[in-house]
Tab-separated table of C-alpha atoms in Angstrom:
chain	number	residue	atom	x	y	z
F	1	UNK	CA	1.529	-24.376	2.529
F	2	UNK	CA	3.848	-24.707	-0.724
F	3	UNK	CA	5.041	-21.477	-2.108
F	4	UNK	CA	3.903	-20.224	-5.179
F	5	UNK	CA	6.052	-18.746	-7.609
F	6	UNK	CA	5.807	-17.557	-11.317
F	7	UNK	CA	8.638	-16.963	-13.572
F	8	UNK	CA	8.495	-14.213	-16.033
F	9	UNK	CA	11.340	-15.406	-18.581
F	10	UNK	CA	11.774	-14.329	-22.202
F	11	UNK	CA	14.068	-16.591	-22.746
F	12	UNK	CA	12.985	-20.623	-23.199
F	13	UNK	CA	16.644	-21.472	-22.192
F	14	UNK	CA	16.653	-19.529	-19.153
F	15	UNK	CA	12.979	-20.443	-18.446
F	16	UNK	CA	13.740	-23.818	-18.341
F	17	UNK	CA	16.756	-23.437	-15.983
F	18	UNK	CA	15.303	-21.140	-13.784
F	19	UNK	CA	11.715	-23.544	-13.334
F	20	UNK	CA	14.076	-26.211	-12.695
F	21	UNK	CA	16.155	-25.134	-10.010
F	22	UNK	CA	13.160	-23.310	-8.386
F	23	UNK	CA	11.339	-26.895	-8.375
F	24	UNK	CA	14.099	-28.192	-5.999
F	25	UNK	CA	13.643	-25.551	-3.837
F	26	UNK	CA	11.369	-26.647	-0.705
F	27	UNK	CA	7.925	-26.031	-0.112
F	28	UNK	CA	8.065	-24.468	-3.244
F	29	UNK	CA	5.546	-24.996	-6.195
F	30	UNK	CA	6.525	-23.477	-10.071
F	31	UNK	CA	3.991	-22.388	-11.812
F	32	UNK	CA	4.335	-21.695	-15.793
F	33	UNK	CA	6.487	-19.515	-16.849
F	34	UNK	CA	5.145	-16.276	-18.740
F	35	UNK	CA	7.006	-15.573	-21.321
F	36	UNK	CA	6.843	-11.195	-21.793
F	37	UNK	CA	5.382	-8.348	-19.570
F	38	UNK	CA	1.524	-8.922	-21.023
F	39	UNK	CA	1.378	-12.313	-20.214
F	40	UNK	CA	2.514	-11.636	-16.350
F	41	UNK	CA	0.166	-8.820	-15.786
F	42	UNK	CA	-2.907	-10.735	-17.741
F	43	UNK	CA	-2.265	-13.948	-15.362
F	44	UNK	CA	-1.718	-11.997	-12.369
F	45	UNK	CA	-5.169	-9.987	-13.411
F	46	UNK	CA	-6.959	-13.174	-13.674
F	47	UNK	CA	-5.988	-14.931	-10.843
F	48	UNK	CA	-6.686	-11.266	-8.919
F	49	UNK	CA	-10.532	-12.116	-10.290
F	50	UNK	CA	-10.712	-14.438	-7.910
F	51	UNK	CA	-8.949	-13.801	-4.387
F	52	UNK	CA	-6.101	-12.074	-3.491
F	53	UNK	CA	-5.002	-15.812	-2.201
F	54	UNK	CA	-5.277	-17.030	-5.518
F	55	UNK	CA	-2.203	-14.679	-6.498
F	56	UNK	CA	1.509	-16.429	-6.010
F	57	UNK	CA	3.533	-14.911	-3.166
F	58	UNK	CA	6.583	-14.638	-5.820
F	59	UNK	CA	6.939	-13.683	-8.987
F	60	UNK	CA	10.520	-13.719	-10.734
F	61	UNK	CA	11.446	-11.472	-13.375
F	62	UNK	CA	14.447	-11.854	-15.654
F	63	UNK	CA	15.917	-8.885	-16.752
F	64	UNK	CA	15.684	-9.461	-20.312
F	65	UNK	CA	11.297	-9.385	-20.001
F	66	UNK	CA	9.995	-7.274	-22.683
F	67	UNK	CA	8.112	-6.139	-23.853
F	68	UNK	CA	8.283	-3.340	-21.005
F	69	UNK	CA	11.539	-2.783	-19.268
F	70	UNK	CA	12.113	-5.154	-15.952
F	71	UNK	CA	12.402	-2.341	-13.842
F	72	UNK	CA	8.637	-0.575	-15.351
F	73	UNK	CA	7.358	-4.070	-14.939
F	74	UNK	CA	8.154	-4.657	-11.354
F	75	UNK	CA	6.685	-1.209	-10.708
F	76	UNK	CA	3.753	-2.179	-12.324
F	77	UNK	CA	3.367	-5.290	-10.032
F	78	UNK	CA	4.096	-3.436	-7.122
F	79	UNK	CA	1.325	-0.665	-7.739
F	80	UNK	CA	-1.257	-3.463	-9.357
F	81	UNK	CA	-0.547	-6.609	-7.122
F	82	UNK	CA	0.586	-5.409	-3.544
F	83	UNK	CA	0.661	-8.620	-1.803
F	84	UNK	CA	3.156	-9.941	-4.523
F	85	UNK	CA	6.896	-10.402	-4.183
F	86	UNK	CA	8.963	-9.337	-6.748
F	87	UNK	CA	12.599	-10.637	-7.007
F	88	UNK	CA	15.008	-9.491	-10.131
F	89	UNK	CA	17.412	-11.932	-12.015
F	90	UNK	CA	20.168	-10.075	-13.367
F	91	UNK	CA	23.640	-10.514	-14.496
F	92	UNK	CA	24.431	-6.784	-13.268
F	93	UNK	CA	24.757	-6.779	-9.219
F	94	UNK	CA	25.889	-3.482	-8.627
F	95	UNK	CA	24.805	-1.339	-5.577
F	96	UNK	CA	23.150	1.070	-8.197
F	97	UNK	CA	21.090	-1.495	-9.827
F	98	UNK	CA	20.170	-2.627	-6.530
F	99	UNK	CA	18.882	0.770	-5.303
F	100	UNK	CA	17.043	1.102	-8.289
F	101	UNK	CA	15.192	-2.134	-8.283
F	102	UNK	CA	14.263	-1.178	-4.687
F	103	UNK	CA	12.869	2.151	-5.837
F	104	UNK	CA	11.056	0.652	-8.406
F	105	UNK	CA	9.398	-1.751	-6.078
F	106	UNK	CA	11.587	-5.405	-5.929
F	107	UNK	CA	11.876	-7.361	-2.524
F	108	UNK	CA	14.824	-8.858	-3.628
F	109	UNK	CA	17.609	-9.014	-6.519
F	110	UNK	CA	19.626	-12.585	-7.177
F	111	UNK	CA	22.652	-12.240	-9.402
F	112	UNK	CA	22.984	-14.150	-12.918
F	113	UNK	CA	24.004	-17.558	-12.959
F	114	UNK	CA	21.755	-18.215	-10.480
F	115	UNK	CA	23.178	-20.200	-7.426
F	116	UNK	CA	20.538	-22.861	-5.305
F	117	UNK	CA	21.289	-21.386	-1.994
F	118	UNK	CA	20.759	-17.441	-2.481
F	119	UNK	CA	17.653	-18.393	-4.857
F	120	UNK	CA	15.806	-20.488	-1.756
F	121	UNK	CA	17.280	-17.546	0.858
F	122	UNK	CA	16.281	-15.225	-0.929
F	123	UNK	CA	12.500	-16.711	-2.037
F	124	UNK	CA	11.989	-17.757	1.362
F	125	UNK	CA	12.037	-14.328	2.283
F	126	UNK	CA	10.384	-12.620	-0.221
F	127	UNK	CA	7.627	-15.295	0.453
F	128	UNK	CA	7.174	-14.495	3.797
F	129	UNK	CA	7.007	-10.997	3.522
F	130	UNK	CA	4.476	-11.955	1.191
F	131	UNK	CA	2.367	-14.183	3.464
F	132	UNK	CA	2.371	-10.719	6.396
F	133	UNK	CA	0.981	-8.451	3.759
F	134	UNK	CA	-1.819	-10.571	2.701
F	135	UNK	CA	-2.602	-11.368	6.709
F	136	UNK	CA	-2.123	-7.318	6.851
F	137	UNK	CA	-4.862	-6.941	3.946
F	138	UNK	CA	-7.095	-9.525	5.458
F	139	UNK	CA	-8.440	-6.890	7.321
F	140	UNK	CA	-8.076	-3.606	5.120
F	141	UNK	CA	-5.933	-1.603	3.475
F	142	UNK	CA	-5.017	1.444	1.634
F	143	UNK	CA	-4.431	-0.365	-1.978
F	144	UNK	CA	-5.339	-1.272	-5.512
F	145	UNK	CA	-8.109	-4.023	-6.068
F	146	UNK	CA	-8.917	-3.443	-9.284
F	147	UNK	CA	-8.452	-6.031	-11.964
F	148	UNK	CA	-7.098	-3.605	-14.352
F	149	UNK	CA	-9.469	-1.602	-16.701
F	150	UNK	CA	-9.065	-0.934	-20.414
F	151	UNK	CA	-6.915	1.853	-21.475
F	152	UNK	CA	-8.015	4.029	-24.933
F	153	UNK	CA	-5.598	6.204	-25.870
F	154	UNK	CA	-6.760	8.985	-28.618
F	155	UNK	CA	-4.158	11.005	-31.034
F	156	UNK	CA	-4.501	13.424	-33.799
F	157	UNK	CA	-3.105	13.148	-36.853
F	158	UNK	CA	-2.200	16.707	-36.510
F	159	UNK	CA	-3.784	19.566	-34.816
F	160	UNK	CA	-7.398	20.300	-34.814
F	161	UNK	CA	-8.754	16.808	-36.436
F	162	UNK	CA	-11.123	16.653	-33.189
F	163	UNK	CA	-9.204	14.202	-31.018
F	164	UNK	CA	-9.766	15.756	-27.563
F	165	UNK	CA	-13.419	15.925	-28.605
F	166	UNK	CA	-13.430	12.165	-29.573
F	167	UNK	CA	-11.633	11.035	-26.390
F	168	UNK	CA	-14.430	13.257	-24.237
F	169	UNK	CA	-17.078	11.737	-25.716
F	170	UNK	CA	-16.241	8.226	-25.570
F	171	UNK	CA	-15.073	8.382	-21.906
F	172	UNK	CA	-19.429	9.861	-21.399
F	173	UNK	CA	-20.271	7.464	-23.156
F	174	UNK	CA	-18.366	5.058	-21.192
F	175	UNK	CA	-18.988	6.474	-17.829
F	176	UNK	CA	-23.028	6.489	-18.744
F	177	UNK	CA	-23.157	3.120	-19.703
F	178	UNK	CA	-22.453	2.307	-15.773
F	179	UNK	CA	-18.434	1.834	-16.017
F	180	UNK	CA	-16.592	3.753	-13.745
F	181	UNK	CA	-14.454	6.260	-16.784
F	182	UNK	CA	-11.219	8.309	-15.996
F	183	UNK	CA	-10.220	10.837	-18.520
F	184	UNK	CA	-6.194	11.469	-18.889
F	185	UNK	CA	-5.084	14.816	-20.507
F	186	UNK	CA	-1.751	13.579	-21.748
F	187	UNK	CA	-1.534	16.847	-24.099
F	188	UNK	CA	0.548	18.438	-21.867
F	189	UNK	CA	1.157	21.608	-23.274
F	190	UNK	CA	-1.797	22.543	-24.627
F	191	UNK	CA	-4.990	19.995	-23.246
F	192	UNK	CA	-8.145	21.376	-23.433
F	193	UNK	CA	-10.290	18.632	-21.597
F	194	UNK	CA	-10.805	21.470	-19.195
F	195	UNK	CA	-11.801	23.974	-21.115
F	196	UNK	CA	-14.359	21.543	-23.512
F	197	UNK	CA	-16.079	20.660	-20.065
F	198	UNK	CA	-16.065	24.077	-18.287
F	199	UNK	CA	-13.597	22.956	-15.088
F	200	UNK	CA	-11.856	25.321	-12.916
F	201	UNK	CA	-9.405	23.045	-10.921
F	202	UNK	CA	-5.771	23.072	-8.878
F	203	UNK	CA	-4.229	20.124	-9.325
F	204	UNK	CA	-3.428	18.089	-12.253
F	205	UNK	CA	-1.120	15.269	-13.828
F	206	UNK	CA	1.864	17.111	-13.062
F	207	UNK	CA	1.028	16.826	-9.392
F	208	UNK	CA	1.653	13.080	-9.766
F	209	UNK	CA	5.123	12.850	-11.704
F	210	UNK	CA	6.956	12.668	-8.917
F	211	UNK	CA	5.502	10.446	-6.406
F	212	UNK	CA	7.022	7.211	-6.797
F	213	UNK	CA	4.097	5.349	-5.299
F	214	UNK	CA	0.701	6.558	-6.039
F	215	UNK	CA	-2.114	5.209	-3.494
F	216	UNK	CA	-5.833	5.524	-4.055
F	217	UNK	CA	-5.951	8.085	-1.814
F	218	UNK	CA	-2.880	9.920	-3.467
F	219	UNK	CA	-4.605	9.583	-6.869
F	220	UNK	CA	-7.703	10.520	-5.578
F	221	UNK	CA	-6.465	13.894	-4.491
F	222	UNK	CA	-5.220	14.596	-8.168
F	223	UNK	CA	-8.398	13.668	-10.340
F	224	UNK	CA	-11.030	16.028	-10.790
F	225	UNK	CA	-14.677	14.428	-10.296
F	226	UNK	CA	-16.688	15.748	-12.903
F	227	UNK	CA	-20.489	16.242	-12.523
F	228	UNK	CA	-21.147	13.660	-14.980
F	229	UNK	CA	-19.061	11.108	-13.162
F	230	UNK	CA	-16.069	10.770	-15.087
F	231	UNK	CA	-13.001	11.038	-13.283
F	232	UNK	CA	-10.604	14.082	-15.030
F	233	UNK	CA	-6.542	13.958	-14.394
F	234	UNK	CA	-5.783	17.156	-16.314
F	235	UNK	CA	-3.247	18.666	-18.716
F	236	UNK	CA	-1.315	21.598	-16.085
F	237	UNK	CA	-2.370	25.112	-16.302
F	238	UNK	CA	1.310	26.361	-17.586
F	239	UNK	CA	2.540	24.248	-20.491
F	240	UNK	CA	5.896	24.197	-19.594
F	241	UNK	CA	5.143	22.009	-16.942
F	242	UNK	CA	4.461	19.191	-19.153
F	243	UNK	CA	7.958	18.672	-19.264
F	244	UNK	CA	8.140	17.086	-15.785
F	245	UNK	CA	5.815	13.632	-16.585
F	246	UNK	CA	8.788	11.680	-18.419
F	247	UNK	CA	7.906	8.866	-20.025
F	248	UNK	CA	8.570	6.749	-16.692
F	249	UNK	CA	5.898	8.590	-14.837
F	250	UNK	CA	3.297	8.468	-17.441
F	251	UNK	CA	3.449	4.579	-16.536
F	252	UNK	CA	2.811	5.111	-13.258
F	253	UNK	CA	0.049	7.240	-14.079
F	254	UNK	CA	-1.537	5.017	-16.380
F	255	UNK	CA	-1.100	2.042	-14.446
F	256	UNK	CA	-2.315	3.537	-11.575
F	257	UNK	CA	-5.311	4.618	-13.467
F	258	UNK	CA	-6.130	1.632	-14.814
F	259	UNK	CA	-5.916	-0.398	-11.849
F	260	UNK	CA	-9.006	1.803	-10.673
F	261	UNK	CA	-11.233	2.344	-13.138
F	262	UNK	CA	-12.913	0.021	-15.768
F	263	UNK	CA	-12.178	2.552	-18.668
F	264	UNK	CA	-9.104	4.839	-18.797
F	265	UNK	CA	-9.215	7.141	-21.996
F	266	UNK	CA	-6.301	9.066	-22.824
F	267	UNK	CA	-6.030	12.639	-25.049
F	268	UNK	CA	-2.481	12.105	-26.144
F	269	UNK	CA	-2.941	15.279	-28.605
F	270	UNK	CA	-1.409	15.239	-32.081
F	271	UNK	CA	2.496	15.958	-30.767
F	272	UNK	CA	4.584	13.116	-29.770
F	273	UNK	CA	6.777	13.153	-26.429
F	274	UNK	CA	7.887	10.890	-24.359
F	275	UNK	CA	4.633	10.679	-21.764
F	276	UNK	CA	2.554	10.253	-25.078
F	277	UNK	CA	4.844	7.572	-26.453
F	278	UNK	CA	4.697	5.643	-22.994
F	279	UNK	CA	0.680	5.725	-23.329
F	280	UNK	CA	0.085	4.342	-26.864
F	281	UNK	CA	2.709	1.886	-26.015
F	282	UNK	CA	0.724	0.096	-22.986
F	283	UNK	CA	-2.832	1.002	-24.383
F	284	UNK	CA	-5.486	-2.075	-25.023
F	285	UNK	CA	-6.610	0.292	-27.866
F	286	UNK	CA	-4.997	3.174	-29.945
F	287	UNK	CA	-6.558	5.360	-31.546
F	288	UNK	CA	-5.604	7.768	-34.353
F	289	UNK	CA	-7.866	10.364	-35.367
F	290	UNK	CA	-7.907	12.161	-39.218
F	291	UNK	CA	-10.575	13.913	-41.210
F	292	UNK	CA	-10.289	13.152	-44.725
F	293	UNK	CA	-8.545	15.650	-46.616
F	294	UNK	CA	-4.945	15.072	-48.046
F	295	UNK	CA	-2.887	17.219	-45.321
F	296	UNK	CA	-4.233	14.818	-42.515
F	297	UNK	CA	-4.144	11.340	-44.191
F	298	UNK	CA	-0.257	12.524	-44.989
F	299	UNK	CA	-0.196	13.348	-41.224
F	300	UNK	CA	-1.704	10.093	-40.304
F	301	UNK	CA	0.684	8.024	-42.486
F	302	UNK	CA	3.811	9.730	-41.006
F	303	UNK	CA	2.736	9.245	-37.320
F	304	UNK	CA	1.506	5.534	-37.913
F	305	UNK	CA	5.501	5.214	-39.601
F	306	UNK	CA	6.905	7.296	-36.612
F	307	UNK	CA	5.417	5.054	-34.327
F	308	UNK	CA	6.623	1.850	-35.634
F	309	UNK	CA	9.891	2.956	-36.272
F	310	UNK	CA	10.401	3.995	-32.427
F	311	UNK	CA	8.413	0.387	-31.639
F	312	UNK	CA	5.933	1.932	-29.840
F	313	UNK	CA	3.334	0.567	-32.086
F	314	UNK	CA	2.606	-1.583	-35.264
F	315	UNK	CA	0.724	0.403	-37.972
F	316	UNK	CA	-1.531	-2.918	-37.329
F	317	UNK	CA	-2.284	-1.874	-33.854
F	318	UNK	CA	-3.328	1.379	-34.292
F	319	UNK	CA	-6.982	2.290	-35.247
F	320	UNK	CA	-7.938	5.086	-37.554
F	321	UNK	CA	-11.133	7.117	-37.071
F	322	UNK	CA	-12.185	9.150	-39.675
F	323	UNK	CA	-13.504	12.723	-38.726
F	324	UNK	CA	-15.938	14.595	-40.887
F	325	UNK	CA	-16.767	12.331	-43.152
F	326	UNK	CA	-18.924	13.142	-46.148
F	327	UNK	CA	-20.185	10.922	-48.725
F	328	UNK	CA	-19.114	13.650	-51.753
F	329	UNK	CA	-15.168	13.282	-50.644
F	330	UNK	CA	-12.590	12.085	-52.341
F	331	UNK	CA	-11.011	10.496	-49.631
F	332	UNK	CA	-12.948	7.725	-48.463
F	333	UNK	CA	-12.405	5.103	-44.975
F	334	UNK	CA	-11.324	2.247	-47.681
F	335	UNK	CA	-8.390	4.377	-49.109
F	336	UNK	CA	-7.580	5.760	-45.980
F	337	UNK	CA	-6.758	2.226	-44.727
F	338	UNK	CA	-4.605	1.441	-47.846
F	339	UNK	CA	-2.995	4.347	-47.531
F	340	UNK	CA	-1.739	3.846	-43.943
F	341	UNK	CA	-1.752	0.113	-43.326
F	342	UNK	CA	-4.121	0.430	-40.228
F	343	UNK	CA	-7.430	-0.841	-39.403
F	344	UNK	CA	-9.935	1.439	-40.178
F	345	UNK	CA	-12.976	1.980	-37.445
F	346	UNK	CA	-16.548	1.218	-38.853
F	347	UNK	CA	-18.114	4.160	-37.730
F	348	UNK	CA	-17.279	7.130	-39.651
F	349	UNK	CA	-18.252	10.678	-37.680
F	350	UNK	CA	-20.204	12.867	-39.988
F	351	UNK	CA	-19.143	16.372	-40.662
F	352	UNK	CA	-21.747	18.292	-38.853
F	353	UNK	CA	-20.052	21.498	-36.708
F	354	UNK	CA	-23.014	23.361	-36.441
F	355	UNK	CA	-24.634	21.046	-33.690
F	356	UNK	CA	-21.091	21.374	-31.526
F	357	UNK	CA	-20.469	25.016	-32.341
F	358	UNK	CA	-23.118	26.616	-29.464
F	359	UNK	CA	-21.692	23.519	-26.871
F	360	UNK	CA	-18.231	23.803	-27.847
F	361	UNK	CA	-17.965	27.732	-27.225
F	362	UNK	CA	-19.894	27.569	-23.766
F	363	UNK	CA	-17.252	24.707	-22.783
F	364	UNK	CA	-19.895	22.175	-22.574
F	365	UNK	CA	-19.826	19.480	-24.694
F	366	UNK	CA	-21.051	17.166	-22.182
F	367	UNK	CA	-24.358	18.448	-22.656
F	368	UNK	CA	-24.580	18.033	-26.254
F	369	UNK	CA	-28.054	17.193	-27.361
F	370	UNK	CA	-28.667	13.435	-27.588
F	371	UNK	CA	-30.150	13.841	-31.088
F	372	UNK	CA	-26.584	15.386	-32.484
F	373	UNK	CA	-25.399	13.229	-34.922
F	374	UNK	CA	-21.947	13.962	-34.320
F	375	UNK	CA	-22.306	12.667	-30.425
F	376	UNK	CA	-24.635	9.489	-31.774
F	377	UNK	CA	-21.684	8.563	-34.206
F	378	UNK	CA	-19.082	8.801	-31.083
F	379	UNK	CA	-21.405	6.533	-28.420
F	380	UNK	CA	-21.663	4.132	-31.215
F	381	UNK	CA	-17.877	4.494	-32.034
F	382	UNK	CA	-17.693	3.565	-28.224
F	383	UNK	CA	-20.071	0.495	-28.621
F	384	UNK	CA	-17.889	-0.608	-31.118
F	385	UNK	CA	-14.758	-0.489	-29.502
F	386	UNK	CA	-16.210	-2.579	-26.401
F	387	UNK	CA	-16.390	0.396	-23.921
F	388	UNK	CA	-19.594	0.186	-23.176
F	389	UNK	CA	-21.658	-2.262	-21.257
F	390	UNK	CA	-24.061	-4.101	-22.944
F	391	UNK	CA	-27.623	-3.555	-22.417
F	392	UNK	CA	-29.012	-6.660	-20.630
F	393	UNK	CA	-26.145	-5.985	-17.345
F	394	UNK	CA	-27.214	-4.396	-13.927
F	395	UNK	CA	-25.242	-1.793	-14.387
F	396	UNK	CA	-25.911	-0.653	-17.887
F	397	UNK	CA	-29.302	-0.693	-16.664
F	398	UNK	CA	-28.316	1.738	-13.499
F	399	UNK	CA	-26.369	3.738	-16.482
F	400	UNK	CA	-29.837	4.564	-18.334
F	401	UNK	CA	-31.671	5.152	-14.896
F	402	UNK	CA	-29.229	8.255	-14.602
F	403	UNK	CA	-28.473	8.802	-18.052
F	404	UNK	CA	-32.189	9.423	-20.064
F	405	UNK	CA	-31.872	9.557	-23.307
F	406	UNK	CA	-28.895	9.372	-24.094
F	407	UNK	CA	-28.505	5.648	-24.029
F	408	UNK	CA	-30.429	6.246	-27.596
F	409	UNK	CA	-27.408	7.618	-28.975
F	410	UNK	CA	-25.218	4.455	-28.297
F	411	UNK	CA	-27.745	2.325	-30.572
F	412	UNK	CA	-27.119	4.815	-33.637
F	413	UNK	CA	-27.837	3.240	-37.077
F	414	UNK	CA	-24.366	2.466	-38.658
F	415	UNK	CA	-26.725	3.828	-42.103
F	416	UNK	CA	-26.462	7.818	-40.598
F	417	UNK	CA	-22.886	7.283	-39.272
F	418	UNK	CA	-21.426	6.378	-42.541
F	419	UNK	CA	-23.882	9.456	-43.978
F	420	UNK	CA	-25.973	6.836	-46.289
């Protein structure tokens, strides 16, 4: 059986030298290069659809991939797509690199200019490692299936614009619609996801920053299963601890995450570090919440700026959603785009605190009446954004079964949301 392997090259140059000089190799079958770190985990998350023998037993990554670092890439692969090789091309050989790319999860590293013999030495083994794992798997194993699940990360424009409460409710909303929902806490000095949803618990995200390879089971041991179903990883107890998820481990996290659930939404508060700036980087969606008064849109504009100058996002990427929204303000969705240079979200959430105030002070907002506008506006902010499923699958229909009424609240008439 030819081996498979798939180039991840940046370059077109080096693409084209490196297909050609794995083409000669034999029993070995190219496939297309991918040419940045979203293209390698999208094919490898497609061809995962299908069978873990649909996946190539090698997959080469230059060291100039971007849009994520080589090294946070292989990880990635490791975690996502066990049964896949990973070999590094790099110009820099050295003993530390070479520990490093271990660590991070490589089977192999192959010095720049490439050379025909250690490429098919080193491919043939890789390949064949490859080949035991999947027999290994064939009949079980500890690991990651999952396709990969969308990731939602949710930021304020500065403190107390309602982000935590946004990210809560579209992770129910989620999670009720029958897709399995984890909720990250990435505010990590002062998250409030437990307190919102009444949670006494031990362990949290910190518990995680320092395992370089999180399992299931590992991950399962850190999330908190909430009675409504949605998995919690939670903000730690003593704020100072935030400091040890670096940025490095809030990829793990995420990716591990991901890889398990259909729907990862992330509270990345209104302050910026370095585990925050990791998250809005690799989310699907980002979201930037801002009620509209001048102080926030201000704050909105300079994070939307902060993040493109630090390329963690385009102010095209991000999403705004607009937080207590009246129809009498000044400061409407339309100049609130303009203003910031983002897409704006079509569903407005109505300034209405009285129907959260009673649910918000017991610490349960998760059993905020379905007739609350303020929780319709969110499910249908949800619907929008694709995190729901739709009504005619099995398992939006299993969603309701459990839910009641509030699958009403997900159907919300965009009229009330925008307060006409």
């Amino acid at each position: 059986m030819p081996t498979r392997i798939l180039p991840a090259v940046g370059d077109a140059d080096a693409a084209r030298s490196i297909t050609t000089l794995l083409s000669q190799l034999p029993d070995a079958e190219p496939l297309a290069p991918v040419v940045d770190s979203t293209q390698l985990i999208d094919a490898l998350a497609r061809l995962a659809t299908e069978s873990i023998d649909e996946l190539p037993e090698v997959v080469v990554v230059h060291e100039r991939i971007g849009p994520v670092p080589a090294l946070e890439l292989i990880r990635e692969v490791a975690l996502r797509f066990p049964a896949v090789g990973v070999i590094l091309v790099t110009s820099d050989a050295s003993p530390g690199l070479f520990q490093a790319a271990m660590d991070y999860g490589a089977r192999g590293l192959i010095a720049l200019p490439l050379g025909y013999e250690e490429l098919a030495s080193r491919v043939q083994a890789v390949a064949q490692w490859s080949v035991g794992v999947r027999r290994h798997l064939g009949v079980g194993g500890d690991v990651f299936t999952g396709v990969g699940g969308t990731v939602v990360t949710v930021s304020g424009a500065k403190g107390g614009v309602g982000a935590t409460l946004t990210a809560i409710q579209l992770a129910l909303a989620a999670q009720a619609s029958g897709r399995s929902t984890a909720l990250l806490d990435m505010d990590l000095q002062t998250g409030d996801i437990a307190s919102y949803l009444d949670v006494q618990f031990r362990r949290s995200v910190v518990d995680l920053a320092a395992i370089t390879d999180i399992s299931p089971r590992v991950l399962a041991d850190a999330v908190f299963p909430h009675d409504t179903g949605v998995a919690l990883l939670l903000a730690p107890g003593e704020g100072e601890r935030g400091e040890e998820v670096t940025d490095r481990a809030a990829r793990q996290i995420v990716s591990a995450l991901r890889s398990r659930y259909e729907v990862v939404v992330v509270d990345c508060g209104a302050q910026l570090g370095g585990a925050g700036a990791a998250a809005v980087e690799m989310a699907d969606t980002a979201l930037l919440v801002t009620t509209p008064d001048v102080v926030a849109v201000r704050g909105a504009k300079r994070t939307v700026r902060m993040w493109d100058r630090l390329q963690i996002r385009k102010a095209e990427e991000t999403t705004i959603v607009v937080n207590r929204h009246t129809r009498g303000t000044e400061i409407q969705p339309p100049l609130i785009q303009k203003i910031t240079g983002t897409a704006v979200a079509g569903i407005a959430i109505p300034a209405n605190f009285k129907e959260l105030q009673s649910a918000v002070d017991a610490g349960r907002v998760h059993e905020l009446d379905s007739k609350s506008t303020v929780k319709q506006a969110l499910w249908a902010l949800a619907a929008e954004l694709g995190l729901v499923k739709s009504p005619d699958s099995p398992g939006h229909r299993a969603g309701r079964l459990r839910g009641g009424g509030d699958r009403a609240a997900v159907g919300f008439r965009r009229r009330r949301e925008l307060g006409s």
